[in-house]
Short mmCIF file of C-alpha atoms and ligand atoms in Angstrom, two decimals:
data_model
loop_
_atom_site.label_atom_id
_atom_site.label_comp_id
_atom_site.label_asym_id
_atom_site.label_seq_id
_atom_site.Cartn_x
_atom_site.Cartn_y
_atom_site.Cartn_z
CA MET A 1 -15.29 -3.90 -27.27
CA SER A 2 -12.71 -4.51 -25.14
CA SER A 3 -9.48 -6.99 -25.45
CA TYR A 4 -8.51 -8.98 -21.79
CA SER A 5 -6.60 -12.42 -21.29
CA PHE A 6 -8.47 -15.47 -19.79
CA ILE A 7 -6.02 -16.52 -17.20
CA TYR A 8 -7.11 -19.54 -15.10
CA ILE A 9 -6.03 -18.45 -11.02
CA GLY A 10 -6.40 -21.14 -8.64
CA GLY A 11 -7.81 -23.21 -11.09
CA TYR A 12 -10.44 -21.03 -11.75
CA ASN A 13 -11.55 -19.87 -14.97
CA VAL A 14 -11.89 -16.38 -14.18
CA LEU A 15 -13.56 -14.93 -17.03
CA SER A 16 -16.05 -18.77 -18.05
CA ASN A 17 -18.68 -17.68 -17.46
CA HIS A 18 -19.28 -13.42 -18.40
CA GLU A 19 -16.90 -11.52 -20.25
CA ILE A 20 -16.31 -8.82 -18.43
CA PRO A 21 -12.14 -7.55 -17.99
CA LEU A 22 -10.38 -8.28 -15.46
CA LYS A 23 -9.12 -4.92 -13.66
CA LYS A 24 -12.80 -3.62 -13.78
CA LYS A 25 -14.08 -6.33 -11.32
CA SER A 26 -14.49 -6.14 -8.17
CA ILE A 27 -12.18 -7.59 -5.42
CA VAL A 28 -13.78 -9.50 -2.75
CA PHE A 29 -12.49 -10.59 0.47
CA ILE A 30 -13.67 -13.27 2.20
CA GLY A 31 -11.84 -15.90 5.40
CA PHE A 32 -12.90 -16.50 9.18
CA MET A 33 -14.34 -14.09 11.56
CA GLY A 34 -11.47 -11.96 11.99
CA VAL A 35 -8.76 -12.91 9.96
CA GLY A 36 -8.62 -9.40 8.85
CA LYS A 37 -11.17 -9.27 5.73
CA THR A 38 -12.76 -5.60 7.35
CA THR A 39 -9.43 -4.23 7.61
CA ILE A 40 -7.15 -5.19 4.95
CA GLY A 41 -9.95 -4.18 2.29
CA GLU A 42 -10.10 -0.93 3.13
CA LEU A 43 -7.01 -0.54 3.22
CA ILE A 44 -7.41 -1.98 -0.31
CA ALA A 45 -9.18 -0.16 -2.02
CA ASN A 46 -7.40 3.08 -0.61
CA LYS A 47 -4.67 2.25 -1.71
CA LEU A 48 -6.90 1.62 -5.42
CA ASP A 49 -8.61 4.25 -5.38
CA ARG A 50 -12.14 2.05 -4.95
CA ASP A 51 -15.50 1.72 -3.08
CA PHE A 52 -14.96 -0.17 -0.26
CA ILE A 53 -17.94 -1.92 0.81
CA ASP A 54 -18.10 -4.02 4.15
CA THR A 55 -21.84 -6.09 4.08
CA ASP A 56 -21.71 -6.66 7.73
CA VAL A 57 -21.78 -2.73 7.60
CA GLU A 58 -23.86 -2.03 5.73
CA ILE A 59 -26.63 -4.94 6.44
CA GLU A 60 -26.02 -3.04 9.91
CA LYS A 61 -26.54 -0.19 8.72
CA GLU A 62 -30.36 -1.52 6.55
CA TYR A 63 -31.82 -2.48 9.93
CA GLN A 64 -30.60 0.17 12.47
CA MET A 65 -29.11 -1.94 14.62
CA PRO A 66 -25.90 -4.71 15.19
CA ILE A 67 -25.31 -7.94 13.38
CA THR A 68 -25.54 -9.65 16.78
CA GLN A 69 -28.82 -7.69 17.18
CA ILE A 70 -30.50 -9.18 14.38
CA PHE A 71 -29.16 -12.69 15.47
CA ASN A 72 -30.67 -12.19 18.46
CA THR A 73 -34.80 -10.39 17.23
CA LEU A 74 -34.94 -11.35 13.72
CA GLY A 75 -32.75 -14.85 13.62
CA GLU A 76 -29.60 -16.61 12.14
CA GLU A 77 -31.52 -17.78 9.07
CA HIS A 78 -32.78 -14.43 8.60
CA PHE A 79 -29.03 -12.61 8.20
CA ARG A 80 -28.21 -15.03 6.26
CA LYS A 81 -31.11 -14.50 3.39
CA LYS A 82 -30.26 -10.73 3.63
CA GLU A 83 -26.85 -11.85 2.51
CA LYS A 84 -27.01 -13.48 0.30
CA GLU A 85 -29.52 -10.93 -1.74
CA PHE A 86 -27.88 -8.17 -1.07
CA ILE A 87 -24.13 -9.94 -2.06
CA THR A 88 -25.53 -10.96 -5.11
CA LYS A 89 -27.01 -7.48 -5.99
CA LEU A 90 -23.80 -5.89 -5.77
CA CYS A 91 -21.33 -8.64 -7.64
CA GLN A 92 -23.67 -7.30 -10.29
CA GLU A 93 -22.00 -4.39 -10.07
CA ARG A 94 -17.66 -3.25 -10.62
CA PHE A 95 -14.75 -1.71 -10.03
CA HIS A 96 -15.51 -2.53 -5.65
CA VAL A 97 -13.43 -3.98 -3.31
CA ILE A 98 -16.08 -5.56 -0.77
CA SER A 99 -14.98 -7.04 2.21
CA LEU A 100 -17.64 -9.84 3.46
CA GLY A 101 -18.88 -11.45 6.61
CA GLY A 102 -16.87 -14.73 7.57
CA GLY A 103 -19.80 -16.95 6.81
CA ALA A 104 -21.15 -15.55 3.93
CA PHE A 105 -19.12 -18.17 1.91
CA LEU A 106 -21.17 -20.82 3.59
CA GLN A 107 -24.28 -20.64 0.81
CA GLU A 108 -23.66 -21.77 -1.86
CA GLU A 109 -25.43 -19.30 -4.29
CA ILE A 110 -23.17 -16.78 -2.70
CA ARG A 111 -20.05 -18.38 -3.80
CA ASN A 112 -20.88 -18.63 -6.70
CA VAL A 113 -21.95 -15.65 -7.34
CA CYS A 114 -19.19 -14.02 -6.08
CA MET A 115 -16.32 -16.73 -8.12
CA ASP A 116 -18.36 -15.45 -12.01
CA ASN A 117 -18.23 -11.88 -11.31
CA CYS A 118 -15.45 -10.76 -9.09
CA ILE A 119 -12.40 -11.02 -7.52
CA VAL A 120 -12.26 -13.54 -4.31
CA ILE A 121 -9.97 -13.49 -2.38
CA TYR A 122 -8.74 -14.96 0.85
CA LEU A 123 -7.40 -14.55 3.72
CA HIS A 124 -5.72 -17.16 5.25
CA LEU A 125 -4.27 -17.44 9.50
CA PRO A 126 -3.14 -21.08 11.05
CA TRP A 127 -5.48 -21.12 14.04
CA ASP A 128 -2.26 -21.22 16.76
CA SER A 129 -2.56 -17.44 15.16
CA TRP A 130 -6.16 -16.92 14.57
CA LYS A 131 -7.14 -17.64 18.36
CA ASN A 132 -4.88 -14.38 19.37
CA ARG A 133 -7.91 -12.89 17.45
CA PHE A 134 -10.33 -13.60 19.81
CA PRO A 135 -10.67 -11.40 21.92
CA LEU A 136 -9.96 -8.92 20.02
CA ILE A 137 -13.74 -9.95 17.87
CA ILE A 138 -15.84 -12.29 20.47
CA GLU A 139 -18.24 -9.27 21.72
CA SER A 140 -19.31 -8.58 18.35
CA ARG A 141 -20.07 -11.95 16.43
CA PRO A 142 -22.71 -13.83 17.67
CA VAL A 143 -22.01 -17.65 16.08
CA LEU A 144 -18.74 -17.43 17.88
CA GLN A 145 -20.61 -16.55 21.02
CA GLY A 146 -20.86 -19.14 23.95
CA LYS A 147 -18.67 -21.41 22.83
CA SER A 148 -15.96 -22.97 24.54
CA MET A 149 -13.09 -22.72 21.93
CA GLY A 150 -12.96 -26.45 20.45
CA GLU A 151 -16.64 -26.14 19.22
CA ILE A 152 -14.97 -22.73 17.78
CA GLU A 153 -11.57 -24.81 16.52
CA GLU A 154 -14.72 -26.76 15.15
CA ILE A 155 -16.52 -24.82 12.98
CA PHE A 156 -12.88 -22.67 11.51
CA ASN A 157 -12.20 -26.27 10.67
CA LYS A 158 -15.23 -27.04 9.08
CA ARG A 159 -14.86 -23.96 7.49
CA GLN A 160 -11.83 -23.92 5.95
CA GLU A 161 -13.25 -25.95 2.60
CA VAL A 162 -16.10 -23.87 1.62
CA TYR A 163 -13.37 -21.33 1.46
CA SER A 164 -10.78 -22.96 -0.67
CA LYS A 165 -13.38 -22.01 -3.01
CA ASN A 166 -10.79 -18.69 -4.28
CA HIS A 167 -9.05 -16.83 -7.00
CA PHE A 168 -5.26 -15.83 -4.54
CA LYS A 169 -5.36 -16.97 -1.22
CA ILE A 170 -2.93 -15.50 0.84
CA GLU A 171 -1.69 -15.95 4.15
CA CYS A 172 -0.88 -13.46 6.62
CA GLU A 173 -0.38 -14.91 9.89
CA HIS A 174 2.68 -12.90 11.36
CA LEU A 175 1.52 -10.57 8.71
CA SER A 176 0.50 -6.73 9.74
CA ALA A 177 -1.92 -5.85 7.62
CA GLU A 178 0.11 -2.90 5.89
CA GLU A 179 2.50 -6.26 4.58
CA ILE A 180 -0.18 -8.16 3.51
CA SER A 181 -1.85 -5.68 1.28
CA THR A 182 1.31 -5.13 0.01
CA LYS A 183 1.22 -9.19 -0.95
CA ILE A 184 -2.21 -8.56 -2.17
CA LEU A 185 -1.35 -5.33 -4.26
CA GLU A 186 1.25 -8.33 -5.64
CA SER A 187 -1.03 -10.64 -6.55
CA LEU A 188 -2.45 -8.79 -8.65
CA LYS A 189 -0.50 -7.25 -10.38
CA ASN A 190 0.08 -10.48 -12.27
CA ILE A 191 -3.40 -10.84 -13.71
CA LYS A 192 -3.64 -9.51 -17.40
CA GLY A 193 -6.45 -8.51 -18.47
N1 LIG B 201 -2.59 -8.44 10.36
C1 LIG B 201 -3.19 -8.13 11.44
N2 LIG B 201 -2.25 -7.90 11.80
C2 LIG B 201 -3.02 -7.85 13.81
N3 LIG B 201 -3.96 -8.04 14.25
C3 LIG B 201 -5.36 -7.63 13.29
C4 LIG B 201 -4.57 -7.98 11.41
N4 LIG B 201 -5.56 -7.32 10.39
C5 LIG B 201 -6.74 -6.91 11.96
N5 LIG B 201 -6.37 -7.33 11.90
C6 LIG B 201 -7.55 -6.98 13.88
O1 LIG B 201 -7.85 -8.18 13.88
C7 LIG B 201 -9.29 -7.95 14.28
C8 LIG B 201 -10.13 -8.59 13.41
O2 LIG B 201 -10.19 -8.27 11.95
P1 LIG B 201 -11.12 -7.13 11.16
O3 LIG B 201 -12.44 -7.32 11.87
O4 LIG B 201 -10.61 -6.98 10.54
O5 LIG B 201 -11.68 -8.67 10.69
P2 LIG B 201 -12.54 -9.67 9.35
O6 LIG B 201 -11.82 -10.86 9.24
O7 LIG B 201 -13.02 -8.30 9.41
O8 LIG B 201 -13.60 -10.15 10.27
P3 LIG B 201 -15.21 -10.42 10.19
O9 LIG B 201 -15.17 -11.52 9.53
O10 LIG B 201 -15.90 -11.21 11.75
O11 LIG B 201 -15.97 -9.30 9.34
C9 LIG B 201 -9.34 -6.68 14.73
O12 LIG B 201 -8.77 -6.48 16.23
C10 LIG B 201 -8.27 -5.91 14.11
O13 LIG B 201 -7.33 -4.23 14.23
O1 LIG B 202 -18.35 -16.38 10.31
C1 LIG B 202 -19.52 -15.99 10.49
O2 LIG B 202 -20.97 -16.65 10.23
C2 LIG B 202 -20.08 -14.64 10.93
C3 LIG B 202 -19.31 -13.02 10.27
C4 LIG B 202 -19.53 -12.00 10.52
O3 LIG B 202 -18.51 -11.46 9.87
C5 LIG B 202 -20.97 -12.02 10.47
O4 LIG B 202 -21.10 -12.23 9.72
C6 LIG B 202 -21.21 -12.84 11.41
O5 LIG B 202 -21.48 -12.66 12.91
C7 LIG B 202 -21.84 -13.87 10.63
MG1 LIG B 203 -15.52 -7.67 9.14
#
């Protein structure tokens, strides 16, 4: 029998639904497009010597096409269904570092399965900093394409509500990926179990 402590993080009882030792749980990164989930996830996986899984990349591999093409040919609804199936299954596994697509947490089932089975880390940037990421990502993010900055800001603000379900919020403004990963590892050290 494993021994572990109950712990409340961000007001949420991490062990409330499943008795999974915290050290075995997969770590899941959430946050708006371009905040750095893929970049930071990969770094943390290397530092913890865990597998890294980026759900967008896995879906692209399965369909043999970029997300933009999946949206254009099969539609967003199809993508969201696949994203839900993939993440729900993945969350039953342990010891991974997982970076979700920026819209995955829009689906309640995904929020619940991640919160119940994994440690969820929200990477946050304020809008003014995020704007600098826009040119880096616009080509490969169909949700942003054809929209004005005003419309994107509206989506950005609306999405903050869904990301508010998390175990840790990490402020990323003015920090390099390396500095953010150090901050995350410090937070994880405080978890017992
Ligand atoms: N801390 C950082 N400082 C500066 N640039 C960064 C930082 N983290 C990531 N980037 C850059 O921002 C861009 C977006 O990063 P990344 O692809 O990791 O975001 P994401 O959250 O995975 O986005 P998506 O949800 O669309 O998959 C990349 O060009 C990356 O190099
Ligand atoms: O925020 C979103 O809605 C998305 C983010 C990307 O990671 C991809 O999952 C896709 O482009 C949709
Ligand atoms: Mg990504």
